[in-house]
Amino acid sequence: LRDLVRQVESTPEKSRDQFPAEVLPELESWFPAKVLDRMESGLRLIRGWDDPRLVNVGHALLSDIVRDVSQQEPRDLRIRRRAQPIVDAPVAALLRNNVETLLAKMSTLWDAPLFTHELGTSTVHDGSSADRGLVEGIGAVDVAVTSPPYAAALPYIDTDRLSLALVFGMTAAGRKPLEAGLIGSREISKRERTAWETRLLADPASLRLPDSTIDFLTDYYKKVRADDHAGFRKQQGPAVLTRYFEAMRAVMENVARLL
């Protein structure tokens, strides 16, 4: 990992071969050329490592500094450029701090009494917790630790879009289905919005939500419709929240089934 810092500090190449051609215009718009040079140099080294676990660590370390070295205003979660564009950034210094912090934590962890005992194994099931098919093959569990998503409060993909573009080569079009699949997404198509509103008003029993939640959503819908000054986000609100509560109901049913 310290080699990664030294690689970023050295004179970088400028081939841009670490980035797909279709995502390069977006990267060049949001990163100073000198920053892209160093990030590309780091990515080239990381992707040459033989251990995929270490590759993941390297990607995470670079991803963690992306917002701070870009033209994105780092204090804003939504897409907003800095008032004063930057021409360079301390990529190596930020990366060095991340590496040293990680190594210190790893050292503390491995010295802890926990590691006098053999560790167990773990399995990752990558998918949505609302998907019944995903959880059916897991079997019974003793405890569930959760971090529920906010309901349309945070633009998750907006916040991570530069990392997704730089590290994973995902274009704006490629990120759209990822956004659409998130529980708590605030994005919704006109057709999907109409479908959720129709279901709420014409067939609320199909949602299998508590009566108090249905009453809240229905009242919310009526008040938004009566507001002549409601912007598009507010107009989408009832459908977005209905979709959110329905997804969370499915998640909690799956958790209850496993416990």
XYZ file of C-alpha atoms in Angstrom:
259
model
C 0.000 0.000 0.000
C 2.899 2.366 0.648
C 4.095 1.527 -2.877
C 0.764 2.947 -4.062
C 1.550 6.292 -2.439
C 5.025 6.332 -3.981
C 3.554 5.507 -7.392
C 1.123 8.431 -7.141
C 3.947 10.750 -6.017
C 6.181 9.809 -8.959
C 5.948 11.372 -12.397
C 2.721 9.916 -13.803
C 2.010 8.747 -17.311
C -0.801 10.374 -19.279
C -2.090 7.573 -21.459
C -5.640 7.621 -20.013
C -5.809 3.895 -20.706
C -7.244 3.203 -17.248
C -10.514 4.956 -18.142
C -13.094 3.840 -20.716
C -13.317 6.291 -23.614
C -17.021 6.907 -23.025
C -16.477 8.130 -19.448
C -13.357 10.215 -20.140
C -15.194 13.462 -21.077
C -17.005 13.467 -17.728
C -13.782 12.772 -15.833
C -11.928 15.535 -17.667
C -14.756 17.916 -16.840
C -14.679 17.159 -13.113
C -10.970 16.552 -12.426
C -7.926 18.753 -13.104
C -5.551 17.110 -15.569
C -2.814 16.794 -12.939
C -5.207 14.972 -10.602
C -6.313 12.590 -13.343
C -2.650 11.853 -14.089
C -2.018 10.783 -10.492
C -5.268 8.854 -10.116
C -4.536 6.991 -13.356
C -1.044 6.157 -12.134
C -2.490 4.744 -8.910
C -5.153 2.744 -10.716
C -2.563 1.204 -13.042
C -0.559 -0.076 -10.068
C -3.611 -1.300 -8.137
C -4.998 -3.226 -11.084
C -1.681 -4.984 -11.534
C -1.791 -6.598 -8.084
C -2.385 -10.360 -8.030
C -4.605 -10.471 -4.921
C -8.164 -9.287 -5.742
C -8.731 -8.474 -2.072
C -5.857 -6.008 -2.170
C -7.200 -4.560 -5.420
C -10.488 -3.870 -3.637
C -8.632 -2.158 -0.791
C -6.681 -0.006 -3.241
C -9.841 0.995 -5.079
C -11.504 1.935 -1.798
C -8.530 4.055 -0.718
C -8.565 5.999 -3.985
C -12.346 6.261 -4.011
C -12.298 7.832 -0.559
C -10.411 10.908 -1.770
C -12.218 11.419 -5.075
C -14.576 14.206 -3.974
C -11.799 16.144 -2.236
C -9.603 16.228 -5.355
C -12.365 17.033 -7.874
C -14.237 20.139 -8.958
C -17.222 18.938 -6.912
C -17.936 21.112 -3.889
C -16.940 18.535 -1.222
C -19.286 19.956 1.430
C -22.347 19.453 -0.778
C -23.909 16.005 -1.229
C -25.618 17.043 -4.452
C -23.976 17.873 -7.765
C -22.454 21.333 -7.382
C -19.137 22.669 -8.625
C -16.668 24.575 -6.485
C -17.021 28.348 -6.621
C -13.298 28.502 -7.424
C -12.130 25.666 -9.698
C -8.918 23.911 -8.656
C -5.982 23.217 -10.980
C -4.355 20.590 -8.736
C -4.901 18.778 -5.435
C -2.734 16.947 -2.829
C -3.622 13.473 -4.105
C -0.518 11.768 -2.660
C -0.835 13.425 0.768
C -4.498 12.487 1.128
C -3.805 8.943 -0.047
C -0.838 8.624 2.334
C -3.046 9.645 5.253
C -5.628 7.012 4.262
C -2.988 4.299 3.909
C -1.297 5.040 7.229
C -4.645 5.231 9.035
C -5.680 1.882 7.590
C -2.362 0.214 8.475
C -2.557 1.535 12.049
C -6.081 0.204 12.437
C -5.087 -3.159 11.007
C -2.159 -3.382 13.417
C -4.415 -2.605 16.378
C -6.963 -5.139 15.166
C -4.482 -7.974 14.721
C -2.983 -7.309 18.173
C -6.410 -7.539 19.838
C -7.217 -10.633 22.003
C -9.927 -11.582 19.519
C -7.268 -12.840 17.141
C -5.913 -15.397 19.569
C -8.864 -17.484 18.368
C -9.555 -18.849 14.929
C -11.976 -16.697 12.967
C -15.084 -18.086 11.354
C -16.139 -17.649 7.735
C -18.548 -15.267 6.065
C -20.593 -15.176 2.890
C -21.743 -12.106 0.983
C -25.116 -12.243 -0.784
C -25.034 -9.266 -3.140
C -28.493 -7.917 -3.879
C -31.575 -6.234 -2.474
C -32.816 -7.163 0.979
C -36.317 -6.705 -0.424
C -35.781 -9.613 -2.830
C -37.373 -12.718 -1.338
C -35.563 -14.970 -3.789
C -32.210 -13.664 -2.554
C -32.816 -14.486 1.104
C -34.626 -17.802 0.716
C -31.389 -19.733 0.288
C -29.625 -18.226 3.290
C -31.320 -20.215 6.060
C -31.979 -19.184 9.661
C -29.879 -16.479 11.339
C -29.557 -15.394 14.974
C -29.306 -11.638 14.566
C -29.799 -8.965 11.897
C -27.772 -5.749 11.917
C -29.321 -3.120 9.674
C -28.720 0.409 8.445
C -31.988 1.382 6.773
C -31.833 3.866 3.877
C -33.385 7.279 4.189
C -36.583 7.909 2.253
C -35.507 10.151 -0.636
C -33.405 12.260 1.740
C -30.010 11.694 0.139
C -28.975 11.472 -3.525
C -26.824 8.405 -2.986
C -25.633 8.049 -6.569
C -25.009 11.781 -6.936
C -22.716 11.572 -3.916
C -20.761 8.620 -5.311
C -20.995 9.370 -9.013
C -17.369 10.486 -9.422
C -16.053 7.346 -7.729
C -18.303 5.197 -9.889
C -17.009 6.971 -12.983
C -13.312 7.046 -12.065
C -12.916 3.651 -10.392
C -15.577 1.583 -12.150
C -15.852 3.433 -15.467
C -19.610 3.918 -15.145
C -21.178 6.591 -17.337
C -24.156 8.717 -16.303
C -26.403 6.406 -18.328
C -24.864 3.375 -16.633
C -25.535 4.841 -13.208
C -29.255 5.386 -13.850
C -30.354 1.750 -13.342
C -28.183 1.575 -10.221
C -30.013 4.611 -8.848
C -33.391 3.154 -9.818
C -32.674 -0.050 -7.900
C -31.895 1.643 -4.600
C -34.406 1.581 -1.765
C -34.840 5.234 -0.835
C -34.038 6.636 -4.271
C -35.676 9.979 -4.968
C -35.653 9.362 -8.745
C -38.850 8.082 -10.349
C -40.135 8.013 -13.919
C -43.466 9.559 -14.883
C -44.917 6.145 -15.688
C -43.748 4.650 -12.390
C -45.042 7.648 -10.457
C -48.498 7.270 -12.042
C -48.543 3.548 -11.255
C -47.721 4.071 -7.569
C -50.262 6.893 -7.215
C -52.957 4.760 -8.845
C -52.160 1.850 -6.554
C -52.248 4.079 -3.471
C -55.613 5.603 -4.341
C -57.401 2.698 -6.044
C -55.925 -0.403 -4.376
C -54.210 0.543 -1.081
C -54.799 -2.939 0.371
C -52.335 -4.369 -2.150
C -49.542 -2.396 -0.453
C -50.047 -4.298 2.816
C -49.002 -1.257 4.835
C -50.424 -0.141 8.197
C -53.602 1.926 7.985
C -51.823 4.874 9.570
C -49.202 4.810 6.803
C -51.857 4.612 4.068
C -53.740 7.525 5.684
C -50.536 9.582 5.820
C -49.631 8.878 2.198
C -53.150 9.610 0.958
C -53.299 12.879 2.884
C -49.842 13.791 1.611
C -50.927 13.122 -1.979
C -54.040 15.322 -1.626
C -52.094 18.219 -0.117
C -49.439 18.082 -2.817
C -52.090 18.046 -5.546
C -53.707 21.092 -3.964
C -50.423 23.019 -3.917
C -50.186 25.065 -7.115
C -46.581 25.989 -6.320
C -45.293 22.460 -5.742
C -42.055 21.744 -7.612
C -41.390 18.460 -9.349
C -39.650 16.917 -6.323
C -42.654 17.659 -4.119
C -45.045 16.392 -6.792
C -43.123 13.106 -6.892
C -43.051 12.833 -3.094
C -46.181 10.724 -2.445
C -45.261 8.128 -5.088
C -41.601 8.023 -3.997
C -42.595 7.511 -0.349
C -45.204 4.892 -1.226
C -42.560 2.940 -3.139
C -40.133 3.335 -0.215
C -42.558 2.040 2.441
C -43.562 -0.870 0.230
C -39.904 -1.850 -0.232
C -39.174 -1.537 3.492
C -42.169 -3.748 4.245
C -40.672 -6.400 1.990
C -37.289 -6.038 3.705
C -38.762 -6.441 7.185
C -40.758 -9.480 6.089
C -37.547 -11.073 4.801
C -35.664 -10.244 8.016
C -38.488 -11.693 10.122
C -38.474 -14.828 7.964
C -34.748 -15.366 8.526
C -34.656 -14.761 12.277
